[in-house]
Each structure stands twice: as C-alpha cells, then as structure tokens.
C-alpha cells in the first residue's frame, strides 16, 4: 500500500479531446512528471478493432465485438528505450494499432454501447495510487466522472491534421495531408454525433487550445492546474 490511498480513491486527471489534439503526448508527459499511471483508452478501442480484423469479426457484429472487448488480453509496457509497447496476447501490436485503418475501425466499434460497457471495468482498473492520467474521449464525462481535474484539449483541424501527418511520417507511414484532413473531419463527426458517450467537454472541464503552443507549455498548464487544486 502506498500512503494508504486505495486504488478507487487515487486522483485522476482526465484529458479528453479530438484526434490530433495532442492528448496522448500531453497525458504521457504529465504522467511522467507526476510519476502516475497512464491510461491510453483509445488504444483499447484500437485493440478491439484489430482483434476483430484478425479473427474475421465484422465491425457491425455487436455481440461478438462486445465479447472480444470483454476478454481482451492486453499488456502495456515499454521497451529498453522507454518507448511504449502494447501486446495483444503474445503479439507486439504497438505499430499495427496506430494505422489509420485501425483508427477508423476503432471509431466504428467505439460507437457500440455494449463494446463501451465491456471496456469500462478494464479502464477503471488502471486507477491506482499515487494517481492516474487518463486520455480519451469520455474520461471526464463517463469513465472517471469524479476526476480531480478534467481537461478538454483542442487544436484547430488544420493543425491536428498536420501533427497526425508528421507522426505517421515518423513511423514510415505515408498518407496525403488532404486525405488525412478528410479522415480527421469524418472521425470527429462520428465521435461527436454518436448517441453513446459522444465526444464533448464535461461540464466541469477546462478547455485548453493547444494550437501554436509547445508540448512543454501545454504540459505545464495542466501541471499548474493540478497543483492549484
Ligand atoms: O485516441 P485514438 O485516436 O487512439 O482513438 C481511437 C478511436 O477510439 C477514436 O476514433 C474514438 C474512440 N475512442 C472513444 O470512443 N473513447 C475513448 N475514450 C477513446 C477513444
């Protein structure tokens, strides 16, 4: 036991926002600075989409997808250089879940309520002392409604497409910026308009626009907000 804080009482920082807003990068930095655990909830939806593809499960077979989600055998870790590694059963899927195809599949399965419910307990299981930084679309509105700090991170669509393009290029994935902008718009629309847990800021969230701001600047703002509580 560390400091007597039960896992369920550990503080949570929820960072939600659209794709390309920088949530993942900021969440990782904030978690590292504070020495807290990290939950990349988008990776879970991506894993369900990947597992479905590998097993030939159709993206509209709600029952089978919910079963896949409920039995995900996933492990998050890091390699010798501290880089993120994600394992699905015995397979290293770190790179394969980051493709645009997997992102589109994730957005489709994420619209299914039974899939979201099946992932709830898994997500809440990441909460532990001394704290958790959780990034996604519904961390503050649904999964961790009692989060100590809720941040809704945004950036202009143009900047988000540019960042995503750079990220993919660094991973050796070649996509046109125009196609990426269209995909981002389409994904934003689907994530915001779906009836279950749509992408929107929690009523008590602080809005942070990261357009034109450095990673350090945005990270520091979140850390300052947390220390002011
Ligand atoms: O953040 P990401 O691009 O890895 O997320 C992939 C998809 O998963 C995204 O289109 C929306 C969905 N998602 C969600 O619905 N709820 C979350 N908490 C996280 C992601």
mmCIF file of C-alpha atoms and ligand atoms in Angstrom:
data_model
loop_
_atom_site.group_PDB
_atom_site.id
_atom_site.type_symbol
_atom_site.label_atom_id
_atom_site.label_comp_id
_atom_site.label_asym_id
_atom_site.label_seq_id
_atom_site.Cartn_x
_atom_site.Cartn_y
_atom_site.Cartn_z
ATOM 1 C CA UNK A 1 0.000 0.000 0.000
ATOM 2 C CA UNK A 2 1.363 3.415 -0.807
ATOM 3 C CA UNK A 3 0.366 6.198 1.530
ATOM 4 C CA UNK A 4 -2.857 4.429 2.423
ATOM 5 C CA UNK A 5 -4.678 5.603 -0.750
ATOM 6 C CA UNK A 6 -6.982 2.877 -2.019
ATOM 7 C CA UNK A 7 -6.926 2.410 -5.811
ATOM 8 C CA UNK A 8 -10.504 3.687 -6.096
ATOM 9 C CA UNK A 9 -9.609 6.919 -4.257
ATOM 10 C CA UNK A 10 -6.465 7.672 -6.238
ATOM 11 C CA UNK A 11 -6.710 11.056 -8.003
ATOM 12 C CA UNK A 12 -7.361 11.094 -11.743
ATOM 13 C CA UNK A 13 -6.535 13.695 -14.376
ATOM 14 C CA UNK A 14 -8.878 13.191 -17.336
ATOM 15 C CA UNK A 15 -7.649 14.513 -20.678
ATOM 16 C CA UNK A 16 -10.236 14.320 -23.451
ATOM 17 C CA UNK A 17 -10.326 15.767 -26.937
ATOM 18 C CA UNK A 18 -10.467 15.039 -30.653
ATOM 19 C CA UNK A 19 -7.806 13.126 -32.575
ATOM 20 C CA UNK A 20 -4.609 15.035 -33.152
ATOM 21 C CA UNK A 21 -5.241 17.464 -30.289
ATOM 22 C CA UNK A 22 -2.101 16.157 -28.596
ATOM 23 C CA UNK A 23 -3.888 14.310 -25.767
ATOM 24 C CA UNK A 24 -1.638 11.263 -25.942
ATOM 25 C CA UNK A 25 1.610 13.225 -25.843
ATOM 26 C CA UNK A 26 0.422 15.555 -23.083
ATOM 27 C CA UNK A 27 -1.038 12.726 -20.991
ATOM 28 C CA UNK A 28 2.249 10.798 -21.218
ATOM 29 C CA UNK A 29 4.295 13.853 -20.210
ATOM 30 C CA UNK A 30 2.018 14.748 -17.303
ATOM 31 C CA UNK A 31 2.036 11.134 -16.052
ATOM 32 C CA UNK A 32 5.825 11.019 -16.264
ATOM 33 C CA UNK A 33 6.228 14.335 -14.422
ATOM 34 C CA UNK A 34 3.921 13.243 -11.614
ATOM 35 C CA UNK A 35 5.050 9.604 -11.516
ATOM 36 C CA UNK A 36 1.451 8.498 -12.104
ATOM 37 C CA UNK A 37 -0.029 5.622 -14.110
ATOM 38 C CA UNK A 38 -1.258 6.246 -17.649
ATOM 39 C CA UNK A 39 -4.348 5.010 -19.470
ATOM 40 C CA UNK A 40 -4.472 5.403 -23.256
ATOM 41 C CA UNK A 41 -8.130 4.457 -23.647
ATOM 42 C CA UNK A 42 -8.088 4.952 -27.431
ATOM 43 C CA UNK A 43 -5.602 2.072 -27.633
ATOM 44 C CA UNK A 44 -8.254 -0.235 -26.136
ATOM 45 C CA UNK A 45 -10.761 0.623 -28.891
ATOM 46 C CA UNK A 46 -7.999 0.174 -31.450
ATOM 47 C CA UNK A 47 -7.196 -3.245 -29.943
ATOM 48 C CA UNK A 48 -10.824 -4.339 -30.251
ATOM 49 C CA UNK A 49 -10.798 -3.281 -33.928
ATOM 50 C CA UNK A 50 -7.514 -5.094 -34.547
ATOM 51 C CA UNK A 51 -8.644 -8.259 -32.767
ATOM 52 C CA UNK A 52 -11.865 -8.191 -34.812
ATOM 53 C CA UNK A 53 -9.922 -7.865 -38.047
ATOM 54 C CA UNK A 54 -7.571 -10.718 -37.102
ATOM 55 C CA UNK A 55 -10.451 -13.015 -36.166
ATOM 56 C CA UNK A 56 -12.700 -12.132 -39.065
ATOM 57 C CA UNK A 57 -15.346 -10.497 -36.848
ATOM 58 C CA UNK A 58 -17.440 -7.955 -38.784
ATOM 59 C CA UNK A 59 -17.432 -4.366 -37.449
ATOM 60 C CA UNK A 60 -21.225 -4.465 -37.099
ATOM 61 C CA UNK A 61 -21.395 -7.771 -35.177
ATOM 62 C CA UNK A 62 -22.103 -6.042 -31.864
ATOM 63 C CA UNK A 63 -22.371 -9.203 -29.757
ATOM 64 C CA UNK A 64 -19.094 -10.710 -30.962
ATOM 65 C CA UNK A 65 -17.304 -7.346 -30.636
ATOM 66 C CA UNK A 66 -18.516 -6.900 -27.058
ATOM 67 C CA UNK A 67 -17.248 -10.400 -26.266
ATOM 68 C CA UNK A 68 -13.875 -9.554 -27.781
ATOM 69 C CA UNK A 69 -13.751 -6.348 -25.713
ATOM 70 C CA UNK A 70 -14.650 -8.179 -22.506
ATOM 71 C CA UNK A 71 -11.896 -10.746 -22.991
ATOM 72 C CA UNK A 72 -9.085 -8.538 -24.327
ATOM 73 C CA UNK A 73 -5.757 -9.972 -23.203
ATOM 74 C CA UNK A 74 -3.734 -6.767 -23.332
ATOM 75 C CA UNK A 75 -0.463 -5.721 -21.758
ATOM 76 C CA UNK A 76 1.039 -2.218 -21.766
ATOM 77 C CA UNK A 77 4.767 -1.878 -21.232
ATOM 78 C CA UNK A 78 7.862 -0.166 -22.526
ATOM 79 C CA UNK A 79 10.970 -1.283 -24.347
ATOM 80 C CA UNK A 80 14.591 -0.768 -23.276
ATOM 81 C CA UNK A 81 14.453 2.857 -24.536
ATOM 82 C CA UNK A 82 11.321 3.659 -22.559
ATOM 83 C CA UNK A 83 9.181 3.595 -25.730
ATOM 84 C CA UNK A 84 5.604 2.367 -25.399
ATOM 85 C CA UNK A 85 4.886 -1.280 -26.218
ATOM 86 C CA UNK A 86 1.459 -2.863 -26.423
ATOM 87 C CA UNK A 87 0.849 -6.603 -26.508
ATOM 88 C CA UNK A 88 -2.314 -8.374 -27.568
ATOM 89 C CA UNK A 89 -1.941 -11.895 -26.223
ATOM 90 C CA UNK A 90 1.574 -12.842 -27.382
ATOM 91 C CA UNK A 91 1.771 -10.379 -30.287
ATOM 92 C CA UNK A 92 3.502 -6.994 -30.204
ATOM 93 C CA UNK A 93 0.838 -4.742 -31.779
ATOM 94 C CA UNK A 94 2.426 -1.374 -30.912
ATOM 95 C CA UNK A 95 2.721 -0.330 -34.566
ATOM 96 C CA UNK A 96 -0.255 -2.162 -36.048
ATOM 97 C CA UNK A 97 -2.852 -0.426 -33.844
ATOM 98 C CA UNK A 98 -1.639 3.031 -34.947
ATOM 99 C CA UNK A 99 -2.586 2.756 -38.625
ATOM 100 C CA UNK A 100 -5.390 4.981 -39.954
ATOM 101 C CA UNK A 101 -7.325 1.839 -40.889
ATOM 102 C CA UNK A 102 -7.242 0.651 -37.287
ATOM 103 C CA UNK A 103 -8.226 4.159 -36.117
ATOM 104 C CA UNK A 104 -11.271 4.103 -38.382
ATOM 105 C CA UNK A 105 -12.181 0.612 -37.110
ATOM 106 C CA UNK A 106 -11.753 1.848 -33.531
ATOM 107 C CA UNK A 107 -14.104 4.761 -34.186
ATOM 108 C CA UNK A 108 -16.711 2.334 -35.561
ATOM 109 C CA UNK A 109 -16.562 -0.142 -32.649
ATOM 110 C CA UNK A 110 -16.464 2.770 -30.170
ATOM 111 C CA UNK A 111 -19.970 3.780 -31.296
ATOM 112 C CA UNK A 112 -21.391 0.486 -29.947
ATOM 113 C CA UNK A 113 -22.684 0.747 -26.397
ATOM 114 C CA UNK A 114 -22.028 -2.935 -25.478
ATOM 115 C CA UNK A 115 -18.382 -2.522 -26.514
ATOM 116 C CA UNK A 116 -18.039 0.625 -24.366
ATOM 117 C CA UNK A 117 -19.637 -1.119 -21.380
ATOM 118 C CA UNK A 118 -17.378 -4.135 -21.804
ATOM 119 C CA UNK A 119 -14.309 -1.858 -21.581
ATOM 120 C CA UNK A 120 -15.439 0.088 -18.501
ATOM 121 C CA UNK A 121 -14.063 -2.216 -15.803
ATOM 122 C CA UNK A 122 -10.787 -2.654 -17.679
ATOM 123 C CA UNK A 123 -10.345 1.141 -17.878
ATOM 124 C CA UNK A 124 -11.238 1.745 -14.237
ATOM 125 C CA UNK A 125 -8.750 -0.964 -13.271
ATOM 126 C CA UNK A 126 -5.925 1.378 -14.325
ATOM 127 C CA UNK A 127 -6.678 3.675 -11.393
ATOM 128 C CA UNK A 128 -4.065 3.264 -8.719
ATOM 129 C CA UNK A 129 -2.035 5.258 -6.197
ATOM 130 C CA UNK A 130 -0.448 7.743 -6.408
ATOM 131 C CA UNK A 131 -2.678 8.729 -9.357
ATOM 132 C CA UNK A 132 -3.785 8.144 -12.933
ATOM 133 C CA UNK A 133 -3.674 10.274 -16.067
ATOM 134 C CA UNK A 134 -6.342 9.006 -18.463
ATOM 135 C CA UNK A 135 -6.709 10.178 -22.051
ATOM 136 C CA UNK A 136 -9.576 9.589 -24.448
ATOM 137 C CA UNK A 137 -12.974 10.961 -25.425
ATOM 138 C CA UNK A 138 -15.152 10.232 -22.381
ATOM 139 C CA UNK A 139 -12.723 10.065 -19.462
ATOM 140 C CA UNK A 140 -14.231 13.138 -17.768
ATOM 141 C CA UNK A 141 -17.842 12.662 -18.894
ATOM 142 C CA UNK A 142 -18.214 8.959 -18.193
ATOM 143 C CA UNK A 143 -15.377 6.679 -17.095
ATOM 144 C CA UNK A 144 -13.901 8.922 -14.378
ATOM 145 C CA UNK A 145 -16.687 11.401 -13.603
ATOM 146 C CA UNK A 146 -15.039 12.052 -10.235
ATOM 147 C CA UNK A 147 -11.675 13.027 -11.778
ATOM 148 C CA UNK A 148 -9.845 15.736 -9.796
ATOM 149 C CA UNK A 149 -9.014 17.647 -12.960
ATOM 150 C CA UNK A 150 -10.764 17.430 -16.335
ATOM 151 C CA UNK A 151 -9.056 18.917 -19.351
ATOM 152 C CA UNK A 152 -10.616 19.163 -22.798
ATOM 153 C CA UNK A 153 -7.735 19.577 -25.203
ATOM 154 C CA UNK A 154 -8.420 21.004 -28.643
ATOM 155 C CA UNK A 155 -6.485 22.357 -31.619
ATOM 156 C CA UNK A 156 -7.601 23.685 -34.988
ATOM 157 C CA UNK A 157 -8.479 20.919 -37.512
ATOM 158 C CA UNK A 158 -5.640 22.103 -39.759
ATOM 159 C CA UNK A 159 -3.065 21.817 -37.010
ATOM 160 C CA UNK A 160 -4.391 18.425 -35.939
ATOM 161 C CA UNK A 161 -4.084 17.051 -39.476
ATOM 162 C CA UNK A 162 -0.537 18.426 -39.725
ATOM 163 C CA UNK A 163 0.507 16.833 -36.435
ATOM 164 C CA UNK A 164 -1.011 13.486 -37.362
ATOM 165 C CA UNK A 165 0.753 13.628 -40.723
ATOM 166 C CA UNK A 166 4.100 14.243 -39.041
ATOM 167 C CA UNK A 167 3.510 11.439 -36.512
ATOM 168 C CA UNK A 168 2.657 8.919 -39.232
ATOM 169 C CA UNK A 169 5.559 10.013 -41.398
ATOM 170 C CA UNK A 170 7.938 9.420 -38.496
ATOM 171 C CA UNK A 171 6.561 5.898 -38.296
ATOM 172 C CA UNK A 172 7.210 5.416 -42.004
ATOM 173 C CA UNK A 173 3.504 5.554 -42.896
ATOM 174 C CA UNK A 174 2.850 7.672 -45.977
ATOM 175 C CA UNK A 175 -0.574 9.338 -46.264
ATOM 176 C CA UNK A 176 -1.532 12.562 -48.039
ATOM 177 C CA UNK A 177 -2.309 15.561 -45.840
ATOM 178 C CA UNK A 178 -5.577 16.169 -47.709
ATOM 179 C CA UNK A 179 -6.746 12.584 -47.181
ATOM 180 C CA UNK A 180 -5.783 12.828 -43.527
ATOM 181 C CA UNK A 181 -7.760 16.080 -43.083
ATOM 182 C CA UNK A 182 -10.818 14.398 -44.572
ATOM 183 C CA UNK A 183 -10.377 11.338 -42.310
ATOM 184 C CA UNK A 184 -9.986 13.541 -39.223
ATOM 185 C CA UNK A 185 -13.120 15.514 -40.064
ATOM 186 C CA UNK A 186 -15.081 12.329 -40.674
ATOM 187 C CA UNK A 187 -13.832 10.738 -37.439
ATOM 188 C CA UNK A 188 -14.594 13.930 -35.418
ATOM 189 C CA UNK A 189 -18.095 13.969 -36.816
ATOM 190 C CA UNK A 190 -18.707 10.294 -35.986
ATOM 191 C CA UNK A 191 -17.201 10.585 -32.484
ATOM 192 C CA UNK A 192 -19.191 13.756 -31.682
ATOM 193 C CA UNK A 193 -22.522 12.740 -33.156
ATOM 194 C CA UNK A 194 -22.785 9.189 -31.831
ATOM 195 C CA UNK A 195 -25.536 8.659 -29.305
ATOM 196 C CA UNK A 196 -23.418 6.843 -26.700
ATOM 197 C CA UNK A 197 -20.719 8.784 -24.857
ATOM 198 C CA UNK A 198 -20.201 11.381 -27.623
ATOM 199 C CA UNK A 199 -17.060 13.482 -27.693
ATOM 200 C CA UNK A 200 -17.845 16.654 -25.756
ATOM 201 C CA UNK A 201 -16.277 18.502 -22.835
ATOM 202 C CA UNK A 202 -17.523 17.603 -19.360
ATOM 203 C CA UNK A 203 -19.448 20.488 -17.759
ATOM 204 C CA UNK A 204 -16.636 20.919 -15.269
ATOM 205 C CA UNK A 205 -13.809 20.532 -17.810
ATOM 206 C CA UNK A 206 -11.247 23.244 -18.507
ATOM 207 C CA UNK A 207 -10.806 23.891 -22.209
ATOM 208 C CA UNK A 208 -7.228 24.076 -23.427
ATOM 209 C CA UNK A 209 -6.483 25.036 -27.051
ATOM 210 C CA UNK A 210 -3.043 23.736 -27.953
ATOM 211 C CA UNK A 211 -2.848 25.407 -31.403
ATOM 212 C CA UNK A 212 0.504 27.120 -31.756
ATOM 213 C CA UNK A 213 1.621 26.069 -28.258
ATOM 214 C CA UNK A 214 4.599 23.875 -27.461
ATOM 215 C CA UNK A 215 4.260 20.487 -25.777
ATOM 216 C CA UNK A 216 6.150 21.879 -22.771
ATOM 217 C CA UNK A 217 3.807 24.851 -22.479
ATOM 218 C CA UNK A 218 0.644 22.710 -22.599
ATOM 219 C CA UNK A 219 2.088 20.132 -20.180
ATOM 220 C CA UNK A 220 2.995 22.887 -17.738
ATOM 221 C CA UNK A 221 -0.512 24.381 -17.904
ATOM 222 C CA UNK A 222 -2.020 21.015 -16.909
ATOM 223 C CA UNK A 223 0.519 20.574 -14.091
ATOM 224 C CA UNK A 224 -0.180 24.131 -12.841
ATOM 225 C CA UNK A 225 -3.944 23.498 -12.856
ATOM 226 C CA UNK A 226 -3.417 20.286 -10.895
ATOM 227 C CA UNK A 227 -1.200 21.922 -8.301
ATOM 228 C CA UNK A 228 -3.702 24.793 -7.854
ATOM 229 C CA UNK A 229 -6.495 22.390 -6.798
HETATM 230 O O1 LIG B 1 -7.428 8.451 -29.485
HETATM 231 P P1 LIG B 1 -7.435 7.430 -30.579
HETATM 232 O O2 LIG B 1 -7.327 8.038 -31.963
HETATM 233 O O3 LIG B 1 -6.427 6.341 -30.363
HETATM 234 O O4 LIG B 1 -8.888 6.724 -30.505
HETATM 235 C C1 LIG B 1 -9.319 5.812 -31.457
HETATM 236 C C2 LIG B 1 -10.850 5.852 -31.567
HETATM 237 O O5 LIG B 1 -11.423 5.325 -30.371
HETATM 238 C C3 LIG B 1 -11.439 7.235 -31.756
HETATM 239 O O6 LIG B 1 -11.963 7.405 -33.060
HETATM 240 C C4 LIG B 1 -12.576 7.356 -30.793
HETATM 241 C C5 LIG B 1 -12.522 6.115 -29.961
HETATM 242 N N1 LIG B 1 -12.396 6.395 -28.523
HETATM 243 C C6 LIG B 1 -13.550 6.546 -27.795
HETATM 244 O O7 LIG B 1 -14.638 6.486 -28.360
HETATM 245 N N2 LIG B 1 -13.477 6.731 -26.442
HETATM 246 C C7 LIG B 1 -12.296 6.832 -25.834
HETATM 247 N N3 LIG B 1 -12.262 7.019 -24.518
HETATM 248 C C8 LIG B 1 -11.098 6.733 -26.573
HETATM 249 C C9 LIG B 1 -11.177 6.529 -27.931
#
